[in-house]
Coordinates of N, CA and C in Angstrom, one line a residue:
M1 N 48.9 -40.1 75.2 CA 48.4 -39.2 74.4 C 48.4 -37.7 74.1
S2 N 48.7 -37.3 73.4 CA 49.3 -35.8 73.9 C 48.1 -35.1 73.1
M3 N 47.0 -34.3 74.4 CA 46.1 -33.6 74.4 C 46.4 -32.0 73.9
I4 N 48.1 -31.0 74.4 CA 48.5 -30.3 73.6 C 49.9 -30.4 73.3
K5 N 49.7 -29.9 71.9 CA 51.5 -30.0 71.2 C 51.6 -28.5 70.7
T6 N 52.2 -27.8 71.5 CA 52.9 -26.9 70.2 C 54.6 -26.9 69.7
E7 N 54.2 -26.7 68.8 CA 55.8 -26.8 68.1 C 56.5 -25.0 67.3
G8 N 57.3 -24.9 68.0 CA 58.1 -23.9 67.6 C 57.8 -22.7 67.2
V9 N 56.6 -22.2 68.3 CA 55.7 -21.0 68.1 C 57.0 -20.0 69.2
Y10 N 55.9 -18.7 67.8 CA 56.4 -16.5 67.9 C 55.7 -16.5 68.2
K11 N 55.2 -15.4 68.5 CA 54.8 -13.9 69.0 C 55.9 -12.8 69.0
T12 N 55.1 -12.0 68.5 CA 55.1 -10.4 68.1 C 54.6 -9.6 68.8
F13 N 54.8 -8.9 69.6 CA 53.8 -7.7 69.9 C 54.0 -6.2 69.2
H14 N 53.1 -6.0 68.5 CA 54.2 -4.6 67.8 C 54.1 -3.3 68.7
G15 N 54.9 -2.4 69.2 CA 54.1 -1.4 70.5 C 54.1 -0.6 69.6
S16 N 53.1 0.4 70.6 CA 52.7 1.7 70.1 C 53.2 3.1 70.4
N17 N 53.3 4.4 70.2 CA 54.0 4.9 71.0 C 55.1 5.3 70.6
G18 N 56.2 4.4 69.3 CA 56.7 4.7 68.9 C 58.0 3.4 69.7
R19 N 56.9 2.6 70.2 CA 58.0 1.4 70.9 C 58.0 0.8 70.2
G20 N 59.4 -0.1 69.8 CA 60.0 -1.4 69.4 C 59.0 -2.0 69.1
P21 N 59.1 -3.6 68.0 CA 58.4 -4.8 68.0 C 59.4 -5.4 70.0
L22 N 57.7 -6.7 70.2 CA 58.7 -7.0 71.1 C 58.0 -8.4 70.9
E23 N 59.0 -9.2 71.4 CA 58.9 -10.5 70.7 C 58.7 -11.4 72.2
V24 N 57.6 -12.0 72.4 CA 57.0 -12.5 74.0 C 57.3 -14.1 73.8
L25 N 57.1 -14.6 72.7 CA 57.5 -16.3 72.6 C 58.1 -16.4 71.3
K26 N 59.4 -17.5 72.0 CA 60.7 -17.6 71.1 C 60.5 -19.0 71.0
D27 N 60.0 -19.9 70.0 CA 60.6 -21.5 69.7 C 60.1 -21.9 70.9
I28 N 58.4 -21.6 71.2 CA 58.0 -22.9 72.3 C 57.4 -23.8 72.1
S29 N 58.2 -24.8 72.2 CA 57.7 -26.2 71.9 C 57.4 -26.9 73.0
L30 N 56.4 -27.3 73.7 CA 55.6 -28.2 74.9 C 54.9 -29.3 74.6
T31 N 54.8 -30.4 75.1 CA 53.4 -31.3 74.9 C 52.8 -31.9 76.5
V32 N 51.9 -31.5 76.6 CA 51.4 -32.4 77.3 C 50.7 -33.2 77.4
E33 N 50.9 -34.2 77.7 CA 50.1 -35.6 78.4 C 48.7 -35.8 78.7
Q34 N 47.8 -36.6 78.5 CA 46.1 -36.2 78.8 C 46.6 -37.3 80.3
S35 N 46.1 -36.1 81.3 CA 45.9 -35.6 82.6 C 47.3 -36.0 83.3
E36 N 48.1 -35.3 82.7 CA 49.3 -34.4 83.0 C 48.8 -32.9 83.3
V37 N 49.5 -32.7 84.6 CA 49.6 -31.3 85.4 C 50.5 -30.3 85.0
V38 N 50.5 -29.4 83.7 CA 52.0 -28.8 83.4 C 51.9 -27.7 84.5
C39 N 52.8 -27.2 85.6 CA 52.7 -26.3 86.1 C 53.6 -25.2 85.0
V40 N 53.3 -23.6 84.9 CA 54.5 -22.7 84.5 C 54.4 -21.3 85.0
I41 N 56.2 -22.2 85.2 CA 56.4 -21.1 86.4 C 57.6 -19.7 86.3
G42 N 57.9 -18.8 86.6 CA 59.0 -17.3 85.7 C 58.7 -16.4 86.2
P43 N 58.9 -15.5 86.2 CA 59.1 -14.0 86.5 C 58.3 -13.3 85.7
S44 N 57.7 -12.3 86.2 CA 56.7 -11.4 85.3 C 56.8 -11.0 83.7
G45 N 56.1 -10.8 83.0 CA 57.0 -10.5 81.5 C 57.4 -11.8 81.1
A46 N 57.3 -13.2 81.4 CA 58.4 -14.5 80.4 C 56.7 -14.5 79.0
G47 N 55.8 -14.4 78.8 CA 55.5 -14.7 78.1 C 55.3 -15.9 78.8
K48 N 53.8 -16.1 79.9 CA 53.1 -17.3 80.5 C 51.7 -17.0 80.2
S49 N 51.5 -16.1 80.2 CA 49.8 -15.7 79.9 C 49.5 -15.2 78.5
T50 N 50.7 -15.2 77.4 CA 50.5 -14.9 76.3 C 50.2 -16.2 75.5
Y51 N 51.5 -17.3 76.4 CA 51.3 -18.8 76.0 C 50.2 -19.7 75.9
L52 N 48.9 -19.4 77.4 CA 48.2 -19.8 77.8 C 46.7 -19.5 76.6
R53 N 47.3 -18.7 76.5 CA 46.1 -17.0 75.6 C 46.5 -18.0 73.9
A54 N 47.5 -18.0 73.7 CA 47.5 -18.6 72.4 C 46.7 -20.4 71.9
L55 N 46.9 -21.0 72.9 CA 46.5 -22.0 72.9 C 45.1 -22.5 72.6
N56 N 44.0 -20.9 73.5 CA 43.0 -21.2 73.1 C 42.0 -20.0 72.1
R57 N 43.3 -19.8 71.9 CA 42.9 -18.7 70.3 C 42.6 -17.4 70.8
L58 N 42.8 -16.7 72.0 CA 42.6 -16.2 72.5 C 43.3 -14.9 72.2
E59 N 44.8 -15.3 71.7 CA 46.0 -14.3 71.2 C 46.7 -15.1 70.1
T60 N 46.6 -14.4 69.1 CA 47.2 -15.2 67.1 C 48.6 -15.3 68.1
I61 N 49.4 -16.1 67.1 CA 50.5 -16.9 66.7 C 50.7 -15.8 65.6
D62 N 52.8 -15.5 65.7 CA 53.0 -15.7 64.3 C 53.6 -16.9 63.0
E63 N 54.2 -17.8 64.3 CA 54.7 -18.6 64.0 C 54.4 -19.5 64.7
G64 N 54.3 -21.3 63.9 CA 54.7 -22.8 64.8 C 53.2 -23.1 64.2
K65 N 53.0 -24.4 65.4 CA 51.7 -25.1 65.1 C 51.3 -25.3 66.5
I66 N 50.5 -25.5 66.6 CA 49.3 -25.6 68.1 C 48.7 -27.3 67.8
Y67 N 49.2 -28.4 68.0 CA 48.2 -29.0 68.3 C 46.8 -29.5 69.1
I68 N 45.5 -29.4 69.2 CA 44.5 -30.1 71.1 C 44.0 -30.9 69.9
D69 N 43.7 -32.2 71.1 CA 43.6 -33.5 71.2 C 44.0 -34.6 70.5
D70 N 45.5 -33.9 69.9 CA 45.8 -34.0 68.7 C 45.6 -34.3 68.0
K71 N 44.9 -33.0 67.2 CA 44.5 -32.3 66.1 C 45.1 -30.6 65.9
L72 N 45.7 -31.2 64.7 CA 46.8 -29.6 64.3 C 45.5 -29.1 63.5
L73 N 45.1 -27.7 64.3 CA 44.6 -26.5 64.2 C 45.1 -25.0 64.2
F74 N 46.5 -24.9 64.3 CA 47.6 -23.8 63.5 C 48.3 -24.0 63.2
D75 N 48.5 -23.9 61.9 CA 49.8 -24.0 61.5 C 50.6 -22.3 60.7
C76 N 50.8 -22.0 61.7 CA 51.6 -20.3 61.1 C 52.4 -20.0 60.7
H77 N 52.0 -19.2 59.4 CA 53.7 -18.5 59.4 C 53.5 -17.2 58.3
H78 N 54.2 -16.0 58.8 CA 54.1 -15.0 58.7 C 52.6 -14.3 59.7
G79 N 52.0 -14.8 60.7 CA 50.8 -15.0 61.2 C 49.4 -15.7 60.6
A80 N 49.7 -16.0 59.2 CA 48.5 -17.0 58.4 C 48.7 -18.2 58.9
N81 N 47.4 -18.4 59.1 CA 47.2 -19.8 59.4 C 47.3 -20.8 58.8
S82 N 47.5 -22.0 58.0 CA 47.6 -22.4 56.8 C 46.6 -23.6 57.1
I83 N 46.2 -24.3 57.5 CA 45.5 -25.3 58.2 C 43.8 -24.7 57.4
K84 N 43.2 -25.6 56.7 CA 42.2 -25.2 56.1 C 40.9 -26.2 57.2
M85 N 39.7 -25.7 57.6 CA 39.2 -25.7 58.4 C 38.2 -25.2 58.6
S86 N 36.7 -25.3 58.9 CA 36.0 -24.6 59.0 C 35.5 -24.7 60.7
H87 N 35.0 -22.6 60.5 CA 35.0 -21.7 61.9 C 34.5 -23.0 62.9
E88 N 33.0 -24.0 62.6 CA 32.3 -24.4 63.2 C 32.8 -26.2 63.8
E89 N 34.4 -26.6 62.7 CA 34.9 -27.9 63.0 C 36.2 -27.3 64.2
R90 N 36.6 -25.8 64.3 CA 37.3 -25.3 64.6 C 37.7 -24.9 66.3
S91 N 36.0 -24.5 66.7 CA 35.6 -24.1 67.1 C 35.2 -25.0 68.4
K92 N 34.0 -25.9 67.8 CA 34.3 -27.3 68.4 C 35.4 -27.7 69.1
A93 N 36.7 -27.3 68.1 CA 37.7 -28.8 69.3 C 38.4 -27.7 69.5
L94 N 38.5 -26.1 70.0 CA 38.4 -25.5 70.7 C 37.3 -25.2 72.0
L95 N 36.4 -25.5 71.5 CA 35.5 -25.7 73.0 C 36.3 -27.0 74.1
E96 N 37.4 -27.8 73.8 CA 38.1 -29.1 74.6 C 38.2 -28.1 75.6
I97 N 39.0 -26.9 76.0 CA 39.9 -26.2 76.7 C 38.9 -25.5 77.3
G98 N 39.0 -25.5 78.6 CA 38.2 -25.0 79.3 C 39.6 -23.8 80.2
M99 N 39.1 -22.4 80.4 CA 40.3 -21.4 81.0 C 39.7 -20.4 82.1
V100 N 40.4 -20.2 82.9 CA 40.8 -20.0 84.9 C 41.5 -18.6 84.8
F101 N 40.5 -17.1 84.8 CA 41.6 -16.4 84.7 C 41.9 -15.7 86.1
Q102 N 42.7 -14.5 86.4 CA 42.9 -14.1 87.2 C 41.4 -13.4 87.8
R103 N 41.5 -12.7 87.4 CA 39.5 -11.7 87.2 C 39.1 -13.0 86.8
F104 N 38.1 -12.8 88.1 CA 37.0 -14.0 87.5 C 35.8 -13.8 86.3
N105 N 35.3 -12.6 86.5 CA 35.1 -12.3 85.4 C 33.7 -12.5 85.1
L106 N 32.7 -12.8 86.6 CA 30.9 -13.3 86.6 C 30.2 -11.9 86.4
F107 N 29.3 -12.6 85.7 CA 28.4 -11.7 85.5 C 27.5 -10.7 87.1
P108 N 27.8 -9.5 87.1 CA 27.4 -9.0 88.6 C 25.8 -9.7 88.6
H109 N 24.9 -9.4 87.7 CA 23.5 -9.7 88.2 C 22.8 -10.7 88.2
K110 N 23.6 -12.2 88.1 CA 23.7 -13.1 87.8 C 23.7 -13.8 88.7
T111 N 23.1 -15.0 89.7 CA 23.8 -15.4 90.8 C 24.7 -16.6 90.0
A112 N 25.2 -17.5 91.4 CA 26.6 -18.7 90.9 C 25.6 -19.6 90.1
L113 N 24.6 -19.8 90.6 CA 24.1 -21.0 89.2 C 24.0 -20.2 87.7
E114 N 23.8 -19.2 87.6 CA 22.6 -19.0 86.8 C 24.1 -18.2 85.9
N115 N 25.2 -17.9 86.6 CA 26.4 -17.7 85.8 C 27.1 -19.1 85.1
V116 N 27.1 -20.4 85.9 CA 27.6 -21.4 85.6 C 26.8 -21.5 84.3
M117 N 25.3 -21.8 83.8 CA 24.9 -22.3 83.2 C 24.5 -21.5 82.4
L118 N 24.8 -20.0 82.3 CA 24.9 -19.7 81.2 C 25.7 -19.8 79.5
A119 N 26.9 -20.9 79.7 CA 27.4 -21.4 78.3 C 26.9 -22.6 77.9
P120 N 26.8 -23.8 78.9 CA 25.9 -24.8 78.9 C 24.9 -24.6 77.6
V121 N 24.3 -23.2 78.3 CA 22.7 -23.5 77.7 C 23.3 -22.6 76.2
N122 N 24.3 -21.6 76.6 CA 23.9 -21.0 75.1 C 24.8 -21.7 73.9
V123 N 25.8 -22.4 74.2 CA 27.0 -22.6 73.3 C 26.7 -24.5 73.1
R124 N 26.4 -25.0 74.7 CA 26.7 -26.7 74.6 C 24.9 -26.9 73.7
K125 N 24.5 -26.2 74.1 CA 22.7 -26.1 73.6 C 21.8 -27.2 74.6
L126 N 22.4 -27.4 75.7 CA 21.8 -27.6 76.8 C 20.3 -26.9 76.8
T127 N 18.9 -27.7 77.3 CA 17.6 -26.6 77.9 C 18.5 -26.4 79.4
L128 N 17.5 -25.7 79.5 CA 17.5 -25.2 80.7 C 17.9 -26.5 81.9
E129 N 16.5 -27.3 82.3 CA 16.6 -28.0 83.3 C 17.9 -28.9 83.1
E130 N 18.7 -29.2 82.3 CA 20.3 -30.0 82.2 C 21.1 -29.4 82.6
A131 N 20.8 -27.9 82.1 CA 21.8 -27.4 82.4 C 22.1 -27.0 84.2
R132 N 21.1 -26.6 84.5 CA 20.4 -26.6 85.8 C 21.1 -27.7 86.8
E133 N 20.4 -28.8 85.9 CA 21.6 -30.1 87.3 C 22.6 -29.8 87.1
R134 N 23.3 -30.0 85.7 CA 24.5 -30.1 85.5 C 25.2 -28.8 86.9
S135 N 25.1 -28.0 86.4 CA 25.8 -26.9 87.3 C 26.1 -27.1 88.5
K136 N 24.5 -27.3 89.5 CA 24.3 -27.8 90.6 C 25.7 -28.4 91.0
R137 N 25.4 -29.7 90.4 CA 26.8 -30.8 90.7 C 27.9 -30.6 90.6
I138 N 28.1 -29.1 89.4 CA 29.2 -28.6 89.5 C 29.8 -28.2 90.7
L139 N 28.6 -26.8 90.9 CA 29.1 -26.2 92.4 C 28.8 -27.0 93.4
E140 N 28.6 -28.2 93.5 CA 28.2 -28.8 94.5 C 30.4 -29.1 94.7
R141 N 30.7 -29.7 93.6 CA 31.9 -30.5 93.2 C 32.9 -29.5 93.6
V142 N 32.8 -28.2 93.3 CA 34.4 -27.1 94.0 C 33.6 -26.5 95.6
G143 N 32.5 -27.3 96.0 CA 32.2 -26.8 97.7 C 31.6 -25.3 97.7
L144 N 30.4 -25.3 96.6 CA 29.2 -23.8 96.9 C 27.8 -25.1 97.1
A145 N 27.7 -25.3 97.3 CA 26.4 -26.2 97.3 C 25.7 -25.8 98.1
D146 N 25.6 -23.9 98.9 CA 24.9 -23.4 100.0 C 25.3 -22.2 99.4
K147 N 25.8 -21.9 97.7 CA 25.5 -20.9 97.4 C 25.1 -20.8 95.5
F148 N 24.0 -21.5 96.0 CA 23.6 -21.5 94.3 C 22.9 -20.0 93.7
D149 N 22.0 -19.4 94.8 CA 21.5 -17.9 95.0 C 22.3 -16.7 94.9
A150 N 23.1 -17.5 95.4 CA 23.9 -16.5 96.0 C 24.4 -15.4 94.7
F151 N 24.9 -13.8 94.1 CA 25.4 -13.0 93.5 C 26.8 -12.6 93.5
P152 N 27.5 -12.5 92.8 CA 28.8 -12.1 92.9 C 29.7 -11.2 94.3
S153 N 28.5 -10.5 94.9 CA 28.9 -9.3 95.4 C 28.3 -10.0 96.5
Q154 N 27.8 -11.0 97.0 CA 27.5 -12.0 98.2 C 29.0 -12.8 98.4
L155 N 30.1 -13.2 97.3 CA 30.5 -13.7 97.5 C 32.1 -13.5 97.7
S156 N 32.9 -14.2 98.1 CA 34.6 -14.0 98.6 C 35.0 -14.2 97.6
G157 N 36.1 -13.4 97.8 CA 36.8 -13.5 96.4 C 37.4 -15.1 95.7
G158 N 37.9 -16.0 96.9 CA 37.7 -17.2 97.1 C 36.6 -18.3 97.0
Q159 N 35.5 -18.0 96.8 CA 34.4 -18.0 96.3 C 33.4 -17.7 95.0
Q160 N 34.1 -16.9 94.8 CA 33.9 -15.8 92.7 C 34.7 -17.1 92.0
Q161 N 35.4 -17.1 92.5 CA 37.2 -18.0 91.7 C 36.2 -19.5 91.7
R162 N 36.2 -19.9 92.8 CA 35.2 -21.0 92.2 C 34.3 -21.7 91.4
V163 N 33.4 -20.0 91.1 CA 32.3 -20.4 90.3 C 33.1 -20.1 89.3
A164 N 34.3 -19.6 89.3 CA 34.5 -19.5 87.8 C 35.2 -20.2 87.2
I165 N 35.8 -21.7 88.0 CA 35.9 -23.4 87.9 C 35.1 -23.5 87.2
A166 N 33.9 -23.5 88.5 CA 32.6 -24.1 87.7 C 32.0 -23.9 86.7
R167 N 32.4 -22.9 86.4 CA 31.4 -22.2 84.6 C 32.5 -22.9 84.3
A168 N 34.4 -22.5 83.8 CA 34.6 -23.7 82.6 C 34.2 -25.4 82.8
L169 N 34.6 -25.8 83.8 CA 34.1 -27.0 84.4 C 32.3 -27.6 83.4
A170 N 31.4 -26.3 83.6 CA 30.4 -26.9 83.3 C 30.3 -26.9 81.7
M171 N 31.2 -26.8 81.2 CA 31.6 -27.3 79.1 C 32.2 -28.6 79.3
E172 N 32.4 -29.6 80.0 CA 32.7 -30.3 80.1 C 33.7 -30.7 79.2
P173 N 35.0 -29.7 80.1 CA 35.9 -29.9 78.7 C 37.7 -30.7 79.1
K174 N 38.0 -30.8 78.4 CA 39.2 -31.8 78.3 C 40.3 -31.8 78.6
I175 N 40.7 -30.3 79.0 CA 41.5 -30.1 79.0 C 41.2 -28.3 80.2
M176 N 41.5 -28.2 81.3 CA 41.6 -27.2 81.7 C 43.3 -26.1 81.9
L177 N 42.9 -24.7 81.7 CA 44.5 -23.8 81.4 C 44.0 -23.2 83.0
F178 N 44.9 -22.5 83.6 CA 44.4 -21.8 84.6 C 45.8 -20.6 84.6
D179 N 45.4 -19.8 84.4 CA 45.8 -17.9 84.8 C 47.1 -17.5 85.5
E180 N 47.2 -17.9 86.7 CA 47.4 -17.7 87.9 C 46.2 -17.5 88.8
P181 N 45.6 -18.3 88.5 CA 44.0 -17.8 89.5 C 43.8 -17.2 90.9
T182 N 45.0 -17.3 91.3 CA 44.8 -17.0 92.8 C 45.8 -15.7 93.2
S183 N 46.4 -15.3 92.2 CA 47.2 -13.8 92.4 C 46.2 -12.7 93.1
A184 N 44.8 -12.6 92.3 CA 44.0 -11.8 92.8 C 43.7 -11.5 94.3
L185 N 43.7 -13.3 94.9 CA 42.9 -13.5 96.1 C 43.6 -12.5 97.3
D186 N 43.1 -12.5 99.0 CA 43.5 -12.3 100.0 C 43.7 -13.7 99.9
P187 N 45.4 -13.7 100.6 CA 45.7 -14.9 101.3 C 45.5 -16.1 101.9
E188 N 44.2 -15.7 102.5 CA 44.2 -16.6 103.4 C 42.7 -17.1 102.5
L189 N 42.5 -16.9 100.8 CA 41.7 -17.4 100.5 C 41.7 -18.2 99.0
V190 N 43.5 -18.4 99.1 CA 44.4 -19.0 98.3 C 44.1 -20.6 98.7
G191 N 44.0 -20.6 99.3 CA 43.8 -22.3 99.9 C 42.5 -22.9 99.5
E192 N 41.4 -22.2 99.2 CA 40.7 -23.4 99.2 C 40.3 -23.4 97.1
V193 N 40.5 -22.2 97.1 CA 40.6 -22.3 95.1 C 41.4 -23.6 94.6
L194 N 43.5 -23.4 95.7 CA 44.1 -24.8 94.8 C 43.7 -26.1 96.0
N195 N 42.9 -25.4 96.6 CA 42.2 -27.5 97.2 C 41.4 -28.1 95.8
V196 N 40.6 -26.9 95.1 CA 39.5 -27.5 94.1 C 40.7 -27.4 92.8
M197 N 41.5 -27.1 92.5 CA 42.2 -27.5 91.6 C 43.2 -28.7 91.6
K198 N 43.9 -29.0 92.7 CA 43.9 -30.4 93.5 C 43.3 -31.7 92.8
Q199 N 42.3 -31.1 93.7 CA 40.8 -32.6 93.4 C 40.9 -32.3 91.8
L200 N 40.2 -31.8 91.2 CA 40.6 -31.6 89.7 C 41.9 -32.6 88.8
A201 N 43.1 -31.7 89.4 CA 44.4 -32.5 88.8 C 44.0 -34.4 89.3
K202 N 43.2 -34.6 91.0 CA 43.3 -36.1 91.4 C 42.5 -36.5 90.5
D203 N 41.6 -36.0 90.3 CA 40.3 -37.0 88.7 C 40.5 -37.0 87.6
G204 N 41.8 -36.8 87.5 CA 43.5 -36.5 85.9 C 42.2 -36.0 84.9
M205 N 41.7 -34.6 85.2 CA 42.4 -33.5 84.6 C 43.3 -33.3 83.9
T206 N 43.9 -32.8 82.7 CA 44.6 -32.5 82.0 C 44.7 -31.1 82.6
M207 N 46.0 -30.4 82.9 CA 45.6 -29.4 83.4 C 47.3 -28.5 82.6
V208 N 47.2 -26.8 82.7 CA 48.3 -26.3 82.4 C 47.9 -25.1 83.3
V209 N 49.0 -25.1 84.4 CA 48.7 -23.8 85.2 C 50.2 -23.0 85.4
V210 N 49.7 -21.5 84.9 CA 50.7 -20.9 85.3 C 50.3 -20.2 87.0
T211 N 51.3 -20.4 87.4 CA 50.9 -20.1 88.9 C 52.5 -19.4 89.9
H212 N 52.3 -18.4 90.5 CA 53.1 -18.2 91.7 C 53.1 -19.2 92.9
E213 N 52.3 -20.2 93.1 CA 52.1 -20.9 94.1 C 53.2 -22.1 94.0
M214 N 54.5 -21.9 94.6 CA 55.7 -22.8 94.1 C 55.4 -24.0 95.3
G215 N 54.5 -24.0 96.2 CA 54.1 -25.0 96.4 C 52.6 -26.3 96.1
F216 N 51.9 -25.5 95.2 CA 51.1 -26.0 94.5 C 52.0 -26.7 93.0
A217 N 52.9 -26.2 92.8 CA 53.3 -26.4 91.4 C 54.1 -27.6 91.9
R218 N 55.7 -27.9 93.0 CA 56.3 -28.5 93.7 C 55.4 -30.2 93.8
D219 N 53.8 -29.4 94.8 CA 53.7 -31.1 95.0 C 52.3 -31.2 93.6
V220 N 52.4 -31.0 93.3 CA 50.7 -31.2 92.3 C 51.0 -31.4 91.0
G221 N 52.3 -30.5 90.3 CA 52.6 -30.6 88.9 C 53.1 -31.8 89.1
D222 N 52.7 -32.3 87.7 CA 53.9 -34.2 87.0 C 54.9 -33.3 86.6
R223 N 54.9 -32.4 86.1 CA 56.0 -31.6 85.4 C 56.2 -29.6 85.4
V224 N 57.0 -29.2 85.7 CA 57.3 -27.5 86.7 C 57.9 -27.4 84.8
V225 N 57.6 -26.3 84.3 CA 58.0 -25.4 83.3 C 58.9 -24.0 83.2
F226 N 60.0 -24.0 83.6 CA 60.1 -22.8 83.6 C 60.6 -21.5 82.6
M227 N 59.7 -20.6 82.4 CA 59.7 -19.5 81.0 C 60.5 -17.8 81.8
C228 N 61.4 -17.2 80.7 CA 62.0 -16.8 80.7 C 62.1 -15.4 79.4
D229 N 61.9 -14.4 79.3 CA 62.2 -13.2 78.4 C 61.4 -14.2 77.1
G230 N 60.0 -14.9 76.8 CA 59.5 -15.8 76.0 C 60.4 -17.1 75.8
V231 N 61.3 -17.4 76.3 CA 62.3 -18.9 76.1 C 61.4 -19.9 77.4
I232 N 61.4 -20.9 76.7 CA 61.5 -22.1 78.0 C 62.7 -22.4 77.9
L233 N 62.9 -22.0 79.5 CA 64.7 -22.8 80.3 C 65.0 -23.9 80.5
E234 N 63.7 -24.2 81.1 CA 63.8 -25.5 82.0 C 62.6 -26.3 81.8
I235 N 63.0 -27.8 81.3 CA 61.9 -28.5 81.9 C 62.4 -29.7 82.7
G236 N 61.0 -29.8 83.9 CA 61.9 -31.2 84.2 C 60.3 -31.0 85.3
K237 N 61.1 -32.6 86.1 CA 59.8 -33.2 87.0 C 60.3 -31.8 88.0
P238 N 59.4 -31.6 89.4 CA 59.6 -30.9 90.2 C 60.8 -30.8 91.4
E239 N 60.9 -32.0 91.9 CA 61.8 -32.5 92.5 C 62.9 -31.9 91.8
D240 N 62.9 -32.5 90.8 CA 64.3 -31.4 90.0 C 64.1 -30.5 89.9
I241 N 63.3 -29.7 89.6 CA 63.6 -28.2 89.4 C 63.7 -26.9 90.7
F242 N 63.0 -27.7 91.2 CA 63.3 -27.1 92.5 C 64.3 -27.9 94.0
S243 N 65.2 -29.2 93.1 CA 66.2 -29.4 94.7 C 67.5 -28.8 93.6
N244 N 67.4 -29.2 92.3 CA 68.4 -29.1 91.3 C 68.3 -28.5 90.3
P245 N 67.9 -26.9 89.7 CA 67.7 -26.8 88.3 C 69.2 -26.4 88.1
R246 N 68.9 -26.7 86.8 CA 70.2 -27.4 86.0 C 70.4 -25.8 85.5
N247 N 69.5 -24.6 85.2 CA 70.0 -23.5 84.1 C 69.8 -22.2 85.9
D248 N 70.7 -21.7 85.5 CA 71.2 -20.4 86.1 C 69.9 -19.3 86.4
R249 N 69.7 -19.3 85.7 CA 68.2 -18.0 85.8 C 67.5 -19.1 87.1
T250 N 67.1 -20.3 86.4 CA 66.1 -20.5 86.7 C 66.5 -20.2 88.5
R251 N 67.4 -21.2 89.1 CA 68.0 -21.0 90.0 C 68.1 -19.4 90.8
Q252 N 68.3 -18.6 90.1 CA 68.5 -17.3 90.4 C 66.4 -16.8 90.5
F253 N 65.9 -17.2 89.8 CA 64.5 -16.9 90.5 C 64.0 -17.7 91.7
L254 N 64.3 -19.0 91.6 CA 63.5 -19.8 92.8 C 64.5 -19.4 93.8
Q255 N 65.6 -18.8 94.1 CA 66.1 -17.8 94.9 C 65.5 -17.2 95.7
S256 N 65.2 -16.2 94.2 CA 64.1 -14.6 94.9 C 62.8 -14.9 95.1
V257 N 62.1 -16.4 95.3 CA 60.5 -16.2 95.4 C 60.6 -17.5 96.5
L258 N 61.3 -18.1 96.6 CA 61.4 -19.4 97.8 C 61.6 -18.8 99.2

């Protein structure tokens, strides 16, 4: 069963200060199956983050279709969505997607536990006790059982990112999107975040991961997508992409980063 499907997605940013329009997504079609881990790699400015943001409506699209959990949520033409659906129904479908960003964006005045509890209480309408129990369980799952009462300023970058992952998981999403989750971390802290993500993959979470961590893409990804200049140039199994890329641009990129 496909958890994410996009067909012919286009997105253009209209520049200010006299700059012309910039087409950042060009005919992006991709299907992600249940429990699949898809790693998206490519140079900066390839459109990778914009694509992730389009999946959960942080970015609108100009053209194309987006299905989430086999439900067509967006069928856009000239920026207008032709799918008639109540705000509540669309919001409920989008709650199936959790997202983790480069920056942790934790509330500095709230503890790790309070940061994780917020959305289950305010959005899922759990009681405080239910949210506290769920949040404790998830913080334990990401290796932070001893940090419930710590404030973000008392945590390392890796620990803060693990709180951010726990915050997304507390909503019990069916899909997790990761937008370069380790790029803001010191090198020695990267591993602790990747280990949490590896465990999520083992547990069967459907994941789309934009990453510069080629080892993670090779070891954990079921498929690797190479994007460049707003286009998907190549999709394949990690061993094929890394050992024998078919596209010259893919080969050139991998030679520069490996």
